[in-house]
């Protein structure tokens, strides 16, 4: 009954390849995110989707293309992988519960460690 | 743009002592401030959060304070234990921008 699940957990690939990371959440949340965590552990937002619509694209190279087929899924496709893409990629989701309560925590997937060689 | 500064980047304390981590945010529209703990090789997980209409919140050994005027918020861990050792992230969320901006993390080591 994992809340946010990503696949694969590990991904080793050569430069120039194209790869995808899948993310699914069963929390009924409307908003999903992709974060990149580099070797220094910085967590940087890449994309935010709300109700399948792209809300945020944080100056991510267009080699990265998110796709949200429905509210429960947000996949990340990466073209022409580069060495600098090596990082841990986290998917997350969150929800606004009525205006009086506001937003709640972001629930993270277990991460996908991408290594480009 | 939006930014969250976090200090210190590393913190070592003796078991039983207190630990304090401080964050400053820049976006005045931020209204929700969660704190996450990330153990090695694992996902960040929420340990405590605070909303903009509250100045302080406590949960057992963990407390968070918020000063909206100064745009500061802090995490306080009392009676630290070795299992508290991890990387801690503060974050600020603005419902106008649909994103959590994370601080740069604090690596806490609790020495037995």
mmCIF file of C-alpha atoms in Angstrom:
data_model
loop_
_atom_site.group_PDB
_atom_site.id
_atom_site.type_symbol
_atom_site.label_atom_id
_atom_site.label_comp_id
_atom_site.label_asym_id
_atom_site.label_seq_id
_atom_site.Cartn_x
_atom_site.Cartn_y
_atom_site.Cartn_z
ATOM 1 C CA UNK A 1 0.000 0.000 0.000
ATOM 2 C CA UNK A 2 2.874 2.335 -0.886
ATOM 3 C CA UNK A 3 1.644 5.916 -1.160
ATOM 4 C CA UNK A 4 4.051 7.165 -3.851
ATOM 5 C CA UNK A 5 5.958 4.598 -5.850
ATOM 6 C CA UNK A 6 8.665 5.093 -8.467
ATOM 7 C CA UNK A 7 10.238 2.666 -10.865
ATOM 8 C CA UNK A 8 12.978 1.803 -11.357
ATOM 9 C CA UNK A 9 14.849 2.331 -8.103
ATOM 10 C CA UNK A 10 18.220 2.188 -9.840
ATOM 11 C CA UNK A 11 19.036 3.096 -13.422
ATOM 12 C CA UNK A 12 22.486 2.847 -14.978
ATOM 13 C CA UNK A 13 22.773 3.919 -18.585
ATOM 14 C CA UNK A 14 25.192 5.269 -21.147
ATOM 15 C CA UNK A 15 25.463 8.832 -22.329
ATOM 16 C CA UNK A 16 23.182 9.641 -25.190
ATOM 17 C CA UNK A 17 20.507 7.094 -24.267
ATOM 18 C CA UNK A 18 16.856 7.891 -23.617
ATOM 19 C CA UNK A 19 15.241 6.657 -20.409
ATOM 20 C CA UNK A 20 12.001 6.982 -18.461
ATOM 21 C CA UNK A 21 11.116 6.969 -14.789
ATOM 22 C CA UNK A 22 7.581 6.181 -13.751
ATOM 23 C CA UNK A 23 5.695 7.514 -10.745
ATOM 24 C CA UNK A 24 2.317 6.611 -9.320
ATOM 25 C CA UNK A 25 0.496 7.825 -6.226
ATOM 26 C CA UNK A 26 -2.550 6.243 -4.616
ATOM 27 C CA UNK A 27 -3.300 9.097 -2.228
ATOM 28 C CA UNK A 28 -5.858 10.802 -4.440
ATOM 29 C CA UNK A 29 -3.704 13.926 -4.605
ATOM 30 C CA UNK A 30 -4.174 16.488 -7.339
ATOM 31 C CA UNK A 31 -0.596 17.770 -7.419
ATOM 32 C CA UNK A 32 2.579 15.888 -8.300
ATOM 33 C CA UNK A 33 6.202 16.930 -8.552
ATOM 34 C CA UNK A 34 9.607 15.874 -9.739
ATOM 35 C CA UNK A 35 12.624 16.844 -7.677
ATOM 36 C CA UNK A 36 16.300 16.292 -8.443
ATOM 37 C CA UNK A 37 18.714 15.597 -5.587
ATOM 38 C CA UNK A 38 22.343 16.048 -6.554
ATOM 39 C CA UNK A 39 25.470 14.713 -4.915
ATOM 40 C CA UNK A 40 25.400 17.582 -2.399
ATOM 41 C CA UNK A 41 21.904 16.516 -1.359
ATOM 42 C CA UNK A 42 20.247 19.685 -2.664
ATOM 43 C CA UNK A 43 16.590 19.072 -3.484
ATOM 44 C CA UNK A 44 15.602 21.125 -6.516
ATOM 45 C CA UNK A 45 12.160 21.280 -8.009
ATOM 46 C CA UNK A 46 11.980 20.372 -11.668
ATOM 47 C CA UNK A 47 8.277 20.175 -12.470
ATOM 48 C CA UNK A 48 4.925 20.555 -10.792
ATOM 49 C CA UNK A 49 1.646 19.240 -12.179
ATOM 50 C CA UNK A 50 -1.814 20.026 -10.876
ATOM 51 C CA UNK A 51 -4.742 18.018 -12.220
ATOM 52 C CA UNK A 52 -2.585 16.800 -15.111
ATOM 53 C CA UNK A 53 -1.665 20.342 -16.095
ATOM 54 C CA UNK A 54 1.928 21.571 -16.034
ATOM 55 C CA UNK A 55 2.225 24.342 -13.461
ATOM 56 C CA UNK A 56 5.951 24.717 -13.045
ATOM 57 C CA UNK A 57 8.935 24.061 -15.252
ATOM 58 C CA UNK A 58 11.972 25.267 -13.384
ATOM 59 C CA UNK A 59 14.316 25.991 -16.274
ATOM 60 C CA UNK A 60 14.878 22.319 -16.845
ATOM 61 C CA UNK A 61 16.495 21.422 -20.197
ATOM 62 C CA UNK A 62 13.947 20.362 -22.763
ATOM 63 C CA UNK A 63 15.615 16.947 -22.845
ATOM 64 C CA UNK A 64 13.440 16.333 -19.776
ATOM 65 C CA UNK A 65 9.792 15.828 -20.630
ATOM 66 C CA UNK A 66 7.225 15.022 -17.948
ATOM 67 C CA UNK A 67 3.986 13.341 -18.882
ATOM 68 C CA UNK A 68 0.881 13.019 -16.740
ATOM 69 C CA UNK A 69 -1.651 10.637 -18.306
ATOM 70 C CA UNK A 70 -3.910 11.042 -15.273
ATOM 71 C CA UNK A 71 -3.835 12.600 -11.806
ATOM 72 C CA UNK A 72 -2.269 9.510 -10.263
ATOM 73 C CA UNK A 73 0.715 9.295 -12.602
ATOM 74 C CA UNK A 74 3.583 11.587 -13.466
ATOM 75 C CA UNK A 75 6.319 10.062 -15.570
ATOM 76 C CA UNK A 76 9.647 11.591 -16.493
ATOM 77 C CA UNK A 77 11.302 10.952 -19.830
ATOM 78 C CA UNK A 78 14.874 12.021 -20.411
ATOM 79 C CA UNK A 79 16.422 12.211 -23.883
ATOM 80 C CA UNK A 80 20.096 12.202 -24.783
ATOM 81 C CA UNK A 81 21.306 11.582 -21.252
ATOM 82 C CA UNK A 82 24.385 13.467 -20.085
ATOM 83 C CA UNK A 83 26.859 12.779 -17.287
ATOM 84 C CA UNK A 84 25.464 15.745 -15.347
ATOM 85 C CA UNK A 85 22.055 14.120 -15.229
ATOM 86 C CA UNK A 86 23.370 11.621 -12.690
ATOM 87 C CA UNK A 87 21.405 12.203 -9.494
ATOM 88 C CA UNK A 88 18.561 10.831 -7.423
ATOM 89 C CA UNK A 89 15.177 11.813 -8.829
ATOM 90 C CA UNK A 90 12.254 11.991 -6.433
ATOM 91 C CA UNK A 91 8.620 12.046 -7.337
ATOM 92 C CA UNK A 92 6.234 13.561 -4.787
ATOM 93 C CA UNK A 93 2.577 14.434 -4.386
ATOM 94 C CA UNK A 94 0.528 16.710 -2.163
ATOM 95 C CA UNK A 95 -2.961 18.075 -1.758
ATOM 96 C CA UNK A 96 -4.801 21.153 -0.604
ATOM 97 C CA UNK A 97 -7.467 20.170 1.889
ATOM 98 C CA UNK A 98 -10.016 22.965 1.898
ATOM 99 C CA UNK A 99 -8.966 26.564 2.167
ATOM 100 C CA UNK A 100 -9.174 26.492 5.953
ATOM 101 C CA UNK A 101 -6.630 23.713 6.301
ATOM 102 C CA UNK A 102 -4.378 24.578 3.438
ATOM 103 C CA UNK A 103 -1.696 22.452 1.885
ATOM 104 C CA UNK A 104 -0.237 19.393 3.502
ATOM 105 C CA UNK A 105 3.086 17.701 3.322
ATOM 106 C CA UNK A 106 4.608 16.405 0.144
ATOM 107 C CA UNK A 107 4.830 12.626 0.165
ATOM 108 C CA UNK A 108 7.949 11.378 -1.575
ATOM 109 C CA UNK A 109 8.596 8.264 -3.567
ATOM 110 C CA UNK A 110 11.634 6.162 -2.702
ATOM 111 C CA UNK A 111 13.725 7.855 -5.373
ATOM 112 C CA UNK A 112 15.408 6.690 -8.549
ATOM 113 C CA UNK A 113 19.181 6.754 -8.554
ATOM 114 C CA UNK A 114 20.214 7.540 -12.110
ATOM 115 C CA UNK A 115 23.833 6.963 -13.060
ATOM 116 C CA UNK A 116 24.992 8.021 -16.502
ATOM 117 C CA UNK A 117 28.297 6.503 -17.602
ATOM 118 C CA UNK B 1 13.233 34.224 -7.132
ATOM 119 C CA UNK B 2 12.154 32.141 -4.176
ATOM 120 C CA UNK B 3 14.928 30.975 -1.932
ATOM 121 C CA UNK B 4 15.289 29.155 1.393
ATOM 122 C CA UNK B 5 18.556 29.427 3.265
ATOM 123 C CA UNK B 6 19.381 26.819 5.888
ATOM 124 C CA UNK B 7 22.081 26.795 8.556
ATOM 125 C CA UNK B 8 24.198 25.097 9.639
ATOM 126 C CA UNK B 9 25.115 22.675 6.858
ATOM 127 C CA UNK B 10 26.552 20.233 9.383
ATOM 128 C CA UNK B 11 25.888 19.890 13.080
ATOM 129 C CA UNK B 12 27.439 17.524 15.601
ATOM 130 C CA UNK B 13 26.003 17.217 19.094
ATOM 131 C CA UNK B 14 26.496 14.892 22.024
ATOM 132 C CA UNK B 15 23.690 12.484 22.775
ATOM 133 C CA UNK B 16 21.217 14.157 25.090
ATOM 134 C CA UNK B 17 22.049 17.677 23.947
ATOM 135 C CA UNK B 18 19.755 19.893 21.895
ATOM 136 C CA UNK B 19 20.077 20.683 18.204
ATOM 137 C CA UNK B 20 18.788 23.788 16.457
ATOM 138 C CA UNK B 21 18.515 24.307 12.712
ATOM 139 C CA UNK B 22 17.509 27.646 11.258
ATOM 140 C CA UNK B 23 15.945 28.634 7.958
ATOM 141 C CA UNK B 24 15.099 31.892 6.248
ATOM 142 C CA UNK B 25 12.738 32.214 3.311
ATOM 143 C CA UNK B 26 12.318 34.975 0.770
ATOM 144 C CA UNK B 27 8.814 34.511 -0.659
ATOM 145 C CA UNK B 28 6.407 36.438 1.556
ATOM 146 C CA UNK B 29 3.513 34.435 0.082
ATOM 147 C CA UNK B 30 4.826 31.239 1.695
ATOM 148 C CA UNK B 31 2.239 29.849 4.089
ATOM 149 C CA UNK B 32 3.300 26.330 4.972
ATOM 150 C CA UNK B 33 6.641 25.190 6.392
ATOM 151 C CA UNK B 34 7.398 21.482 6.671
ATOM 152 C CA UNK B 35 10.553 19.858 7.990
ATOM 153 C CA UNK B 36 11.830 16.623 6.523
ATOM 154 C CA UNK B 37 14.272 14.026 7.761
ATOM 155 C CA UNK B 38 16.204 12.012 5.216
ATOM 156 C CA UNK B 39 18.144 8.976 6.335
ATOM 157 C CA UNK B 40 20.904 7.601 4.148
ATOM 158 C CA UNK B 41 19.554 6.137 0.943
ATOM 159 C CA UNK B 42 15.938 6.809 1.883
ATOM 160 C CA UNK B 43 13.234 9.252 0.928
ATOM 161 C CA UNK B 44 12.635 12.523 2.788
ATOM 162 C CA UNK B 45 9.896 12.088 5.371
ATOM 163 C CA UNK B 46 7.955 14.727 7.235
ATOM 164 C CA UNK B 47 8.752 15.096 10.925
ATOM 165 C CA UNK B 48 6.859 18.264 11.769
ATOM 166 C CA UNK B 49 5.232 21.194 10.008
ATOM 167 C CA UNK B 50 3.839 24.603 10.818
ATOM 168 C CA UNK B 51 1.388 26.896 9.094
ATOM 169 C CA UNK B 52 1.664 30.630 8.753
ATOM 170 C CA UNK B 53 -1.070 31.346 11.300
ATOM 171 C CA UNK B 54 0.850 29.609 14.100
ATOM 172 C CA UNK B 55 4.025 30.750 15.845
ATOM 173 C CA UNK B 56 5.105 27.522 17.487
ATOM 174 C CA UNK B 57 4.342 23.824 17.391
ATOM 175 C CA UNK B 58 5.698 20.964 19.440
ATOM 176 C CA UNK B 59 5.622 17.203 19.064
ATOM 177 C CA UNK B 60 7.438 15.342 21.832
ATOM 178 C CA UNK B 61 11.172 16.100 21.418
ATOM 179 C CA UNK B 62 10.690 18.175 18.282
ATOM 180 C CA UNK B 63 9.489 21.759 18.060
ATOM 181 C CA UNK B 64 9.293 24.328 15.306
ATOM 182 C CA UNK B 65 9.008 28.104 15.626
ATOM 183 C CA UNK B 66 7.985 30.586 12.961
ATOM 184 C CA UNK B 67 8.590 34.321 12.799
ATOM 185 C CA UNK B 68 6.653 35.555 9.789
ATOM 186 C CA UNK B 69 7.802 39.130 10.132
ATOM 187 C CA UNK B 70 11.441 38.138 9.945
ATOM 188 C CA UNK B 71 10.740 35.218 7.582
ATOM 189 C CA UNK B 72 12.590 32.856 9.891
ATOM 190 C CA UNK B 73 11.677 29.402 11.098
ATOM 191 C CA UNK B 74 13.633 26.968 13.208
ATOM 192 C CA UNK B 75 13.685 23.310 14.184
ATOM 193 C CA UNK B 76 14.543 22.351 17.748
ATOM 194 C CA UNK B 77 15.355 18.784 18.745
ATOM 195 C CA UNK B 78 15.815 18.131 22.453
ATOM 196 C CA UNK B 79 17.385 15.120 24.164
ATOM 197 C CA UNK B 80 18.978 14.015 20.907
ATOM 198 C CA UNK B 81 19.524 10.324 20.268
ATOM 199 C CA UNK B 82 21.836 8.531 17.813
ATOM 200 C CA UNK B 83 18.829 7.648 15.651
ATOM 201 C CA UNK B 84 18.233 11.367 15.110
ATOM 202 C CA UNK B 85 21.357 11.382 12.915
ATOM 203 C CA UNK B 86 20.242 12.213 9.377
ATOM 204 C CA UNK B 87 19.977 15.074 6.910
ATOM 205 C CA UNK B 88 17.222 17.542 7.787
ATOM 206 C CA UNK B 89 15.545 19.806 5.252
ATOM 207 C CA UNK B 90 13.356 22.795 5.854
ATOM 208 C CA UNK B 91 10.925 23.860 3.142
ATOM 209 C CA UNK B 92 8.593 26.712 2.350
ATOM 210 C CA UNK B 93 5.451 26.258 0.313
ATOM 211 C CA UNK B 94 3.441 28.917 -1.450
ATOM 212 C CA UNK B 95 0.022 27.887 -2.703
ATOM 213 C CA UNK B 96 0.384 30.581 -5.344
ATOM 214 C CA UNK B 97 3.331 28.820 -6.953
ATOM 215 C CA UNK B 98 2.534 25.146 -6.288
ATOM 216 C CA UNK B 99 6.002 24.253 -5.130
ATOM 217 C CA UNK B 100 7.979 23.392 -2.057
ATOM 218 C CA UNK B 101 11.287 25.234 -1.979
ATOM 219 C CA UNK B 102 13.777 23.269 0.080
ATOM 220 C CA UNK B 103 16.673 24.496 2.127
ATOM 221 C CA UNK B 104 20.119 23.124 1.419
ATOM 222 C CA UNK B 105 19.958 20.567 4.202
ATOM 223 C CA UNK B 106 21.676 20.061 7.560
ATOM 224 C CA UNK B 107 23.598 16.897 8.255
ATOM 225 C CA UNK B 108 23.046 16.167 11.942
ATOM 226 C CA UNK B 109 25.332 13.765 13.754
ATOM 227 C CA UNK B 110 24.473 12.711 17.263
ATOM 228 C CA UNK B 111 27.524 11.324 19.001
ATOM 229 C CA UNK B 112 26.961 8.534 21.498
#
